[in-house]
PDB file of C-alpha atoms in Angstrom:
ATOM      1  CA  MET E   1     124.547 136.224  87.645  1.00  0.00           C
ATOM      2  CA  ARG E   2     126.961 133.404  88.455  1.00  0.00           C
ATOM      3  CA  LYS E   3     126.843 132.108  91.999  1.00  0.00           C
ATOM      4  CA  MET E   4     129.923 132.423  94.159  1.00  0.00           C
ATOM      5  CA  ARG E   5     130.836 130.248  97.130  1.00  0.00           C
ATOM      6  CA  TYR E   6     131.922 132.007 100.306  1.00  0.00           C
ATOM      7  CA  LEU E   7     133.617 130.829 103.485  1.00  0.00           C
ATOM      8  CA  ALA E   8     132.574 132.703 106.616  1.00  0.00           C
ATOM      9  CA  LEU E   9     133.999 132.651 110.113  1.00  0.00           C
ATOM     10  CA  MET E  10     131.753 133.446 113.061  1.00  0.00           C
ATOM     11  CA  SER E  11     131.788 133.625 116.838  1.00  0.00           C
ATOM     12  CA  TYR E  12     128.753 133.041 119.035  1.00  0.00           C
ATOM     13  CA  ASP E  13     127.541 132.774 122.595  1.00  0.00           C
ATOM     14  CA  GLY E  14     125.543 129.547 122.639  1.00  0.00           C
ATOM     15  CA  THR E  15     123.761 130.225 125.940  1.00  0.00           C
ATOM     16  CA  ASN E  16     120.379 131.122 124.469  1.00  0.00           C
ATOM     17  CA  TYR E  17     120.400 128.680 121.563  1.00  0.00           C
ATOM     18  CA  HIS E  18     119.312 125.073 121.164  1.00  0.00           C
ATOM     19  CA  GLY E  19     122.551 124.282 119.384  1.00  0.00           C
ATOM     20  CA  TYR E  20     123.782 125.093 115.888  1.00  0.00           C
ATOM     21  CA  GLN E  21     121.566 122.940 113.658  1.00  0.00           C
ATOM     22  CA  ILE E  22     118.032 123.945 112.685  1.00  0.00           C
ATOM     23  CA  GLN E  23     115.377 122.178 114.773  1.00  0.00           C
ATOM     24  CA  PRO E  24     111.590 122.543 114.748  1.00  0.00           C
ATOM     25  CA  ASP E  25     110.280 125.195 117.158  1.00  0.00           C
ATOM     26  CA  GLN E  26     113.745 125.884 118.593  1.00  0.00           C
ATOM     27  CA  ARG E  27     116.050 128.878 118.295  1.00  0.00           C
ATOM     28  CA  THR E  28     119.354 127.839 116.690  1.00  0.00           C
ATOM     29  CA  ILE E  29     122.468 129.469 115.249  1.00  0.00           C
ATOM     30  CA  GLN E  30     121.843 128.127 111.741  1.00  0.00           C
ATOM     31  CA  GLN E  31     118.280 129.425 111.807  1.00  0.00           C
ATOM     32  CA  GLU E  32     119.389 132.957 112.710  1.00  0.00           C
ATOM     33  CA  VAL E  33     122.096 133.150 110.039  1.00  0.00           C
ATOM     34  CA  GLU E  34     119.919 131.688 107.287  1.00  0.00           C
ATOM     35  CA  ALA E  35     117.096 134.085 108.179  1.00  0.00           C
ATOM     36  CA  VAL E  36     119.417 137.049 107.609  1.00  0.00           C
ATOM     37  CA  LEU E  37     120.700 135.624 104.326  1.00  0.00           C
ATOM     38  CA  LYS E  38     117.121 135.046 103.185  1.00  0.00           C
ATOM     39  CA  ARG E  39     116.268 138.701 103.810  1.00  0.00           C
ATOM     40  CA  MET E  40     119.387 139.822 101.960  1.00  0.00           C
ATOM     41  CA  HIS E  41     118.376 137.634  98.995  1.00  0.00           C
ATOM     42  CA  LYS E  42     114.785 138.966  98.922  1.00  0.00           C
ATOM     43  CA  GLY E  43     113.123 135.775 100.163  1.00  0.00           C
ATOM     44  CA  GLN E  44     115.379 133.243  98.460  1.00  0.00           C
ATOM     45  CA  THR E  45     116.440 130.407 100.779  1.00  0.00           C
ATOM     46  CA  ILE E  46     120.213 130.294 101.251  1.00  0.00           C
ATOM     47  CA  LYS E  47     121.525 127.242 103.092  1.00  0.00           C
ATOM     48  CA  ILE E  48     124.720 127.404 105.111  1.00  0.00           C
ATOM     49  CA  VAL E  49     126.990 124.411 105.729  1.00  0.00           C
ATOM     50  CA  ALA E  50     129.108 124.522 108.887  1.00  0.00           C
ATOM     51  CA  SER E  51     132.299 122.705 109.849  1.00  0.00           C
ATOM     52  CA  GLY E  52     130.174 120.734 112.301  1.00  0.00           C
ATOM     53  CA  ARG E  53     127.338 121.023 114.784  1.00  0.00           C
ATOM     54  CA  THR E  54     127.558 122.402 118.295  1.00  0.00           C
ATOM     55  CA  ASP E  55     125.108 121.377 121.021  1.00  0.00           C
ATOM     56  CA  ALA E  56     122.814 123.603 123.062  1.00  0.00           C
ATOM     57  CA  GLY E  57     124.868 125.900 125.286  1.00  0.00           C
ATOM     58  CA  VAL E  58     128.163 125.309 123.464  1.00  0.00           C
ATOM     59  CA  HIS E  59     130.024 128.426 122.321  1.00  0.00           C
ATOM     60  CA  ALA E  60     132.204 129.157 119.297  1.00  0.00           C
ATOM     61  CA  LEU E  61     135.172 131.453 118.892  1.00  0.00           C
ATOM     62  CA  GLY E  62     135.806 130.365 115.309  1.00  0.00           C
ATOM     63  CA  GLN E  63     133.001 128.376 113.710  1.00  0.00           C
ATOM     64  CA  ALA E  64     133.248 128.192 109.917  1.00  0.00           C
ATOM     65  CA  PHE E  65     130.495 127.811 107.313  1.00  0.00           C
ATOM     66  CA  HIS E  66     130.083 128.123 103.566  1.00  0.00           C
ATOM     67  CA  PHE E  67     127.206 129.409 101.470  1.00  0.00           C
ATOM     68  CA  ASP E  68     126.484 130.209  97.823  1.00  0.00           C
ATOM     69  CA  SER E  69     125.234 133.572  96.600  1.00  0.00           C
ATOM     70  CA  ASP E  70     124.746 135.484  93.356  1.00  0.00           C
ATOM     71  CA  LEU E  71     124.877 138.891  95.084  1.00  0.00           C
ATOM     72  CA  ASP E  72     127.686 141.157  93.918  1.00  0.00           C
ATOM     73  CA  ILE E  73     128.962 142.261  97.331  1.00  0.00           C
ATOM     74  CA  PRO E  74     132.606 142.891  98.311  1.00  0.00           C
ATOM     75  CA  GLU E  75     133.844 140.568 101.038  1.00  0.00           C
ATOM     76  CA  ILE E  76     134.157 143.261 103.729  1.00  0.00           C
ATOM     77  CA  ARG E  77     130.588 144.428 103.069  1.00  0.00           C
ATOM     78  CA  TRP E  78     129.313 140.886 103.632  1.00  0.00           C
ATOM     79  CA  VAL E  79     130.634 141.113 107.180  1.00  0.00           C
ATOM     80  CA  ARG E  80     128.982 144.476 107.828  1.00  0.00           C
ATOM     81  CA  ALA E  81     125.686 143.480 106.232  1.00  0.00           C
ATOM     82  CA  LEU E  82     125.382 140.228 108.170  1.00  0.00           C
ATOM     83  CA  ASN E  83     126.360 141.723 111.525  1.00  0.00           C
ATOM     84  CA  ALA E  84     123.932 144.600 111.067  1.00  0.00           C
ATOM     85  CA  GLN E  85     121.034 142.117 111.105  1.00  0.00           C
ATOM     86  CA  LEU E  86     122.275 139.265 113.309  1.00  0.00           C
ATOM     87  CA  PRO E  87     121.537 139.224 117.054  1.00  0.00           C
ATOM     88  CA  GLU E  88     124.317 140.546 119.282  1.00  0.00           C
ATOM     89  CA  ASP E  89     125.365 137.075 120.439  1.00  0.00           C
ATOM     90  CA  ILE E  90     126.324 136.006 116.892  1.00  0.00           C
ATOM     91  CA  VAL E  91     129.135 137.871 115.119  1.00  0.00           C
ATOM     92  CA  VAL E  92     130.549 137.194 111.655  1.00  0.00           C
ATOM     93  CA  LEU E  93     134.308 137.778 111.733  1.00  0.00           C
ATOM     94  CA  SER E  94     135.219 137.351 108.074  1.00  0.00           C
ATOM     95  CA  VAL E  95     133.870 136.316 104.669  1.00  0.00           C
ATOM     96  CA  ILE E  96     136.107 135.251 101.776  1.00  0.00           C
ATOM     97  CA  GLY E  97     135.478 133.828  98.332  1.00  0.00           C
ATOM     98  CA  VAL E  98     136.475 130.187  97.818  1.00  0.00           C
ATOM     99  CA  SER E  99     136.381 127.666  94.987  1.00  0.00           C
ATOM    100  CA  GLY E 100     133.050 126.151  94.051  1.00  0.00           C
ATOM    101  CA  ASP E 101     134.058 122.695  95.240  1.00  0.00           C
ATOM    102  CA  PHE E 102     135.129 123.834  98.714  1.00  0.00           C
ATOM    103  CA  HIS E 103     133.184 122.208 101.563  1.00  0.00           C
ATOM    104  CA  ALA E 104     133.195 123.620 105.092  1.00  0.00           C
ATOM    105  CA  ARG E 105     132.681 120.208 106.671  1.00  0.00           C
ATOM    106  CA  PHE E 106     134.472 117.717 104.447  1.00  0.00           C
ATOM    107  CA  ASP E 107     137.590 119.835 103.861  1.00  0.00           C
ATOM    108  CA  VAL E 108     138.411 120.274 107.557  1.00  0.00           C
ATOM    109  CA  ALA E 109     142.013 119.309 108.353  1.00  0.00           C
ATOM    110  CA  GLU E 110     142.030 120.158 112.051  1.00  0.00           C
ATOM    111  CA  LYS E 111     139.760 121.442 114.820  1.00  0.00           C
ATOM    112  CA  TRP E 112     140.643 123.075 118.115  1.00  0.00           C
ATOM    113  CA  TYR E 113     138.419 123.036 121.206  1.00  0.00           C
ATOM    114  CA  ASP E 114     138.815 124.668 124.614  1.00  0.00           C
ATOM    115  CA  TYR E 115     136.938 123.713 127.769  1.00  0.00           C
ATOM    116  CA  HIS E 116     136.818 126.056 130.780  1.00  0.00           C
ATOM    117  CA  ILE E 117     136.593 124.741 134.355  1.00  0.00           C
ATOM    118  CA  TYR E 118     136.248 127.375 137.076  1.00  0.00           C
ATOM    119  CA  ASN E 119     138.115 125.747 139.973  1.00  0.00           C
ATOM    120  CA  SER E 120     137.251 127.881 142.984  1.00  0.00           C
ATOM    121  CA  ALA E 121     135.643 127.244 146.371  1.00  0.00           C
ATOM    122  CA  ILE E 122     133.002 129.870 145.586  1.00  0.00           C
ATOM    123  CA  ALA E 123     131.116 130.063 142.293  1.00  0.00           C
ATOM    124  CA  ASP E 124     131.195 133.204 140.151  1.00  0.00           C
ATOM    125  CA  PRO E 125     127.749 134.183 138.816  1.00  0.00           C
ATOM    126  CA  PHE E 126     129.345 135.924 135.847  1.00  0.00           C
ATOM    127  CA  LYS E 127     131.049 132.706 134.753  1.00  0.00           C
ATOM    128  CA  ARG E 128     128.055 130.411 135.150  1.00  0.00           C
ATOM    129  CA  HIS E 129     127.171 130.303 131.424  1.00  0.00           C
ATOM    130  CA  TYR E 130     130.759 130.045 130.216  1.00  0.00           C
ATOM    131  CA  SER E 131     132.456 127.431 132.401  1.00  0.00           C
ATOM    132  CA  ALA E 132     131.798 124.395 134.578  1.00  0.00           C
ATOM    133  CA  HIS E 133     132.286 125.157 138.277  1.00  0.00           C
ATOM    134  CA  VAL E 134     134.242 122.685 140.430  1.00  0.00           C
ATOM    135  CA  SER E 135     134.715 123.750 144.053  1.00  0.00           C
ATOM    136  CA  HIS E 136     137.184 121.033 145.109  1.00  0.00           C
ATOM    137  CA  PRO E 137     140.855 121.793 144.266  1.00  0.00           C
ATOM    138  CA  LEU E 138     141.915 119.766 141.223  1.00  0.00           C
ATOM    139  CA  ASN E 139     145.358 118.237 140.681  1.00  0.00           C
ATOM    140  CA  ILE E 140     146.566 119.847 137.454  1.00  0.00           C
ATOM    141  CA  GLY E 141     149.621 117.598 137.290  1.00  0.00           C
ATOM    142  CA  ALA E 142     147.499 114.450 137.233  1.00  0.00           C
ATOM    143  CA  MET E 143     145.153 115.962 134.644  1.00  0.00           C
ATOM    144  CA  GLN E 144     148.055 116.925 132.388  1.00  0.00           C
ATOM    145  CA  LYS E 145     149.542 113.442 132.694  1.00  0.00           C
ATOM    146  CA  ALA E 146     146.222 111.992 131.520  1.00  0.00           C
ATOM    147  CA  CYS E 147     146.219 114.391 128.560  1.00  0.00           C
ATOM    148  CA  GLU E 148     149.443 112.840 127.304  1.00  0.00           C
ATOM    149  CA  TYR E 149     147.662 109.512 126.738  1.00  0.00           C
ATOM    150  CA  LEU E 150     145.184 111.190 124.379  1.00  0.00           C
ATOM    151  CA  VAL E 151     147.778 112.304 121.838  1.00  0.00           C
ATOM    152  CA  GLY E 152     148.098 110.086 118.782  1.00  0.00           C
ATOM    153  CA  THR E 153     145.778 107.991 116.627  1.00  0.00           C
ATOM    154  CA  HIS E 154     143.357 105.897 118.685  1.00  0.00           C
ATOM    155  CA  ASP E 155     139.922 104.288 118.660  1.00  0.00           C
ATOM    156  CA  PHE E 156     137.873 106.716 120.776  1.00  0.00           C
ATOM    157  CA  THR E 157     134.751 104.532 121.048  1.00  0.00           C
ATOM    158  CA  ALA E 158     134.795 104.860 124.854  1.00  0.00           C
ATOM    159  CA  PHE E 159     134.741 108.650 124.503  1.00  0.00           C
ATOM    160  CA  CYS E 160     131.623 108.763 122.322  1.00  0.00           C
ATOM    161  CA  ALA E 161     128.088 109.280 123.611  1.00  0.00           C
ATOM    162  CA  THR E 162     126.256 105.956 123.798  1.00  0.00           C
ATOM    163  CA  ASN E 163     123.303 107.428 121.869  1.00  0.00           C
ATOM    164  CA  SER E 164     125.533 108.559 118.996  1.00  0.00           C
ATOM    165  CA  ASN E 165     124.431 107.534 115.497  1.00  0.00           C
ATOM    166  CA  VAL E 166     128.030 107.258 114.247  1.00  0.00           C
ATOM    167  CA  THR E 167     128.326 103.829 112.623  1.00  0.00           C
ATOM    168  CA  ASP E 168     131.659 104.174 110.827  1.00  0.00           C
ATOM    169  CA  SER E 169     135.156 104.239 112.304  1.00  0.00           C
ATOM    170  CA  LYS E 170     135.660 105.978 115.630  1.00  0.00           C
ATOM    171  CA  VAL E 171     139.398 106.274 115.071  1.00  0.00           C
ATOM    172  CA  ARG E 172     140.601 109.852 115.421  1.00  0.00           C
ATOM    173  CA  THR E 173     143.982 111.566 115.686  1.00  0.00           C
ATOM    174  CA  ILE E 174     144.682 113.994 118.517  1.00  0.00           C
ATOM    175  CA  TYR E 175     147.573 116.349 117.799  1.00  0.00           C
ATOM    176  CA  GLN E 176     147.724 118.191 121.102  1.00  0.00           C
ATOM    177  CA  ALA E 177     146.004 118.059 124.513  1.00  0.00           C
ATOM    178  CA  THR E 178     146.879 120.226 127.519  1.00  0.00           C
ATOM    179  CA  CYS E 179     145.481 121.361 130.873  1.00  0.00           C
ATOM    180  CA  LYS E 180     146.588 124.717 132.253  1.00  0.00           C
ATOM    181  CA  LYS E 181     145.407 126.843 135.171  1.00  0.00           C
ATOM    182  CA  THR E 182     145.178 130.610 134.771  1.00  0.00           C
ATOM    183  CA  ALA E 183     145.660 133.286 137.424  1.00  0.00           C
ATOM    184  CA  ASP E 184     141.894 133.619 137.942  1.00  0.00           C
ATOM    185  CA  ASN E 185     141.401 129.925 138.880  1.00  0.00           C
ATOM    186  CA  MET E 186     140.235 128.889 135.432  1.00  0.00           C
ATOM    187  CA  ILE E 187     141.489 125.527 134.220  1.00  0.00           C
ATOM    188  CA  VAL E 188     141.575 125.448 130.426  1.00  0.00           C
ATOM    189  CA  PHE E 189     141.663 122.106 128.634  1.00  0.00           C
ATOM    190  CA  SER E 190     142.803 122.625 125.038  1.00  0.00           C
ATOM    191  CA  VAL E 191     142.695 119.907 122.410  1.00  0.00           C
ATOM    192  CA  SER E 192     143.260 119.730 118.663  1.00  0.00           C
ATOM    193  CA  GLY E 193     142.622 116.858 116.294  1.00  0.00           C
ATOM    194  CA  ASN E 194     141.505 115.802 112.842  1.00  0.00           C
ATOM    195  CA  GLY E 195     137.970 115.180 114.092  1.00  0.00           C
ATOM    196  CA  PHE E 196     135.888 114.585 117.203  1.00  0.00           C
ATOM    197  CA  LEU E 197     133.047 112.210 118.056  1.00  0.00           C
ATOM    198  CA  TYR E 198     129.741 113.271 119.577  1.00  0.00           C
ATOM    199  CA  ASN E 199     130.377 114.523 123.147  1.00  0.00           C
ATOM    200  CA  MET E 200     134.001 113.365 122.906  1.00  0.00           C
ATOM    201  CA  VAL E 201     135.561 116.507 124.385  1.00  0.00           C
ATOM    202  CA  ARG E 202     132.975 116.722 127.169  1.00  0.00           C
ATOM    203  CA  ILE E 203     133.516 113.058 128.128  1.00  0.00           C
ATOM    204  CA  ILE E 204     137.267 113.644 128.210  1.00  0.00           C
ATOM    205  CA  VAL E 205     136.765 116.665 130.470  1.00  0.00           C
ATOM    206  CA  GLY E 206     134.397 114.804 132.790  1.00  0.00           C
ATOM    207  CA  THR E 207     137.066 112.130 133.148  1.00  0.00           C
ATOM    208  CA  LEU E 208     139.823 114.701 133.706  1.00  0.00           C
ATOM    209  CA  ILE E 209     137.779 116.232 136.528  1.00  0.00           C
ATOM    210  CA  ASP E 210     137.564 112.814 138.210  1.00  0.00           C
ATOM    211  CA  ILE E 211     141.315 112.425 137.753  1.00  0.00           C
ATOM    212  CA  GLY E 212     141.903 115.871 139.223  1.00  0.00           C
ATOM    213  CA  TYR E 213     139.781 114.919 142.233  1.00  0.00           C
ATOM    214  CA  GLY E 214     141.805 111.741 142.712  1.00  0.00           C
ATOM    215  CA  ARG E 215     138.802 109.511 142.017  1.00  0.00           C
ATOM    216  CA  LYS E 216     140.491 107.994 138.968  1.00  0.00           C
ATOM    217  CA  SER E 217     144.080 107.399 137.898  1.00  0.00           C
ATOM    218  CA  PRO E 218     145.478 109.200 134.834  1.00  0.00           C
ATOM    219  CA  THR E 219     145.951 105.758 133.275  1.00  0.00           C
ATOM    220  CA  VAL E 220     142.163 105.340 133.013  1.00  0.00           C
ATOM    221  CA  ILE E 221     142.451 107.281 129.740  1.00  0.00           C
ATOM    222  CA  LYS E 222     145.084 104.896 128.401  1.00  0.00           C
ATOM    223  CA  GLU E 223     143.067 101.858 129.473  1.00  0.00           C
ATOM    224  CA  ALA E 224     139.815 103.105 127.921  1.00  0.00           C
ATOM    225  CA  LEU E 225     141.559 103.474 124.564  1.00  0.00           C
ATOM    226  CA  VAL E 226     142.136  99.708 124.717  1.00  0.00           C
ATOM    227  CA  THR E 227     138.972  98.387 126.397  1.00  0.00           C
ATOM    228  CA  LEU E 228     136.686 100.887 124.562  1.00  0.00           C
ATOM    229  CA  ASP E 229     134.443 100.813 127.660  1.00  0.00           C
ATOM    230  CA  ARG E 230     132.492 104.055 128.229  1.00  0.00           C
ATOM    231  CA  ASN E 231     131.524 102.945 131.754  1.00  0.00           C
ATOM    232  CA  THR E 232     135.094 103.297 133.028  1.00  0.00           C
ATOM    233  CA  LEU E 233     135.165 107.020 132.279  1.00  0.00           C
ATOM    234  CA  GLY E 234     133.676 110.076 133.958  1.00  0.00           C
ATOM    235  CA  LYS E 235     130.380 111.847 133.369  1.00  0.00           C
ATOM    236  CA  THR E 236     129.829 114.067 130.356  1.00  0.00           C
ATOM    237  CA  ALA E 237     130.850 117.589 131.390  1.00  0.00           C
ATOM    238  CA  PRO E 238     128.267 120.395 130.949  1.00  0.00           C
ATOM    239  CA  ALA E 239     127.975 121.962 127.502  1.00  0.00           C
ATOM    240  CA  LYS E 240     128.406 125.534 128.766  1.00  0.00           C
ATOM    241  CA  GLY E 241     132.177 125.224 129.297  1.00  0.00           C
ATOM    242  CA  LEU E 242     132.922 124.091 125.730  1.00  0.00           C
ATOM    243  CA  TYR E 243     134.213 126.371 122.973  1.00  0.00           C
ATOM    244  CA  LEU E 244     134.886 125.541 119.328  1.00  0.00           C
ATOM    245  CA  LYS E 245     138.075 127.580 119.102  1.00  0.00           C
ATOM    246  CA  LYS E 246     139.363 127.179 115.566  1.00  0.00           C
ATOM    247  CA  VAL E 247     138.845 125.270 112.314  1.00  0.00           C
ATOM    248  CA  VAL E 248     141.803 124.676 110.001  1.00  0.00           C
ATOM    249  CA  TYR E 249     141.404 123.763 106.329  1.00  0.00           C
ATOM    250  CA  ASN E 250     143.691 122.130 103.795  1.00  0.00           C
ATOM    251  CA  LYS E 251     145.395 124.849 101.769  1.00  0.00           C
ATOM    252  CA  ASN E 252     144.340 123.303  98.490  1.00  0.00           C
TER     253      ASN E 252
END
């Protein structure tokens, strides 16, 4: 039977996983999904290709991946079959057929990330795996001002982990970046762009926290986009507050 290519959307709690990508002797999201697909295909290895990797502890509200299969299963039954065998902290939201040349990574047009900062004098044990806790009151106005400098096409070398193996251009385009505080003391940093470097969002957030404290000026963001100096920015924020929110693909 002819193989079909499918695009799947999934949500997961990354707390108990060593990231998305398969690693020796570690529990990962990719490993769990491929294990279920292998059982469904009677021992045949089925590889999935995601829109990108997420690190240990990072969550996803809308991670996308593609896979090829020769099973004759309606799209809605794919969802039921996968969720029936996946652990409770991984949920497939949808599966649709796509063209054979579609690629979940290379065809990405835009990604959205959220980062949650619980800004309260007292920590909440029920938020400890899903947000970074900052007890000192943060200046949202200063943080939002800094966000404005991120928007546009820039060289984000300063916002990339120093141990990154990216050797090509570090120029990326940010379409939107905002900081908002909710009624329950959660500060949500939301950002969308055509691509992100390794640890880029977490370095931005670590810097925004320093700006919110008053340790750094909002213009440190603007300056780092010129000097490309990682040392002028804040620490890398913890992985647990980061969510891959949405992946957008070109319509064609």
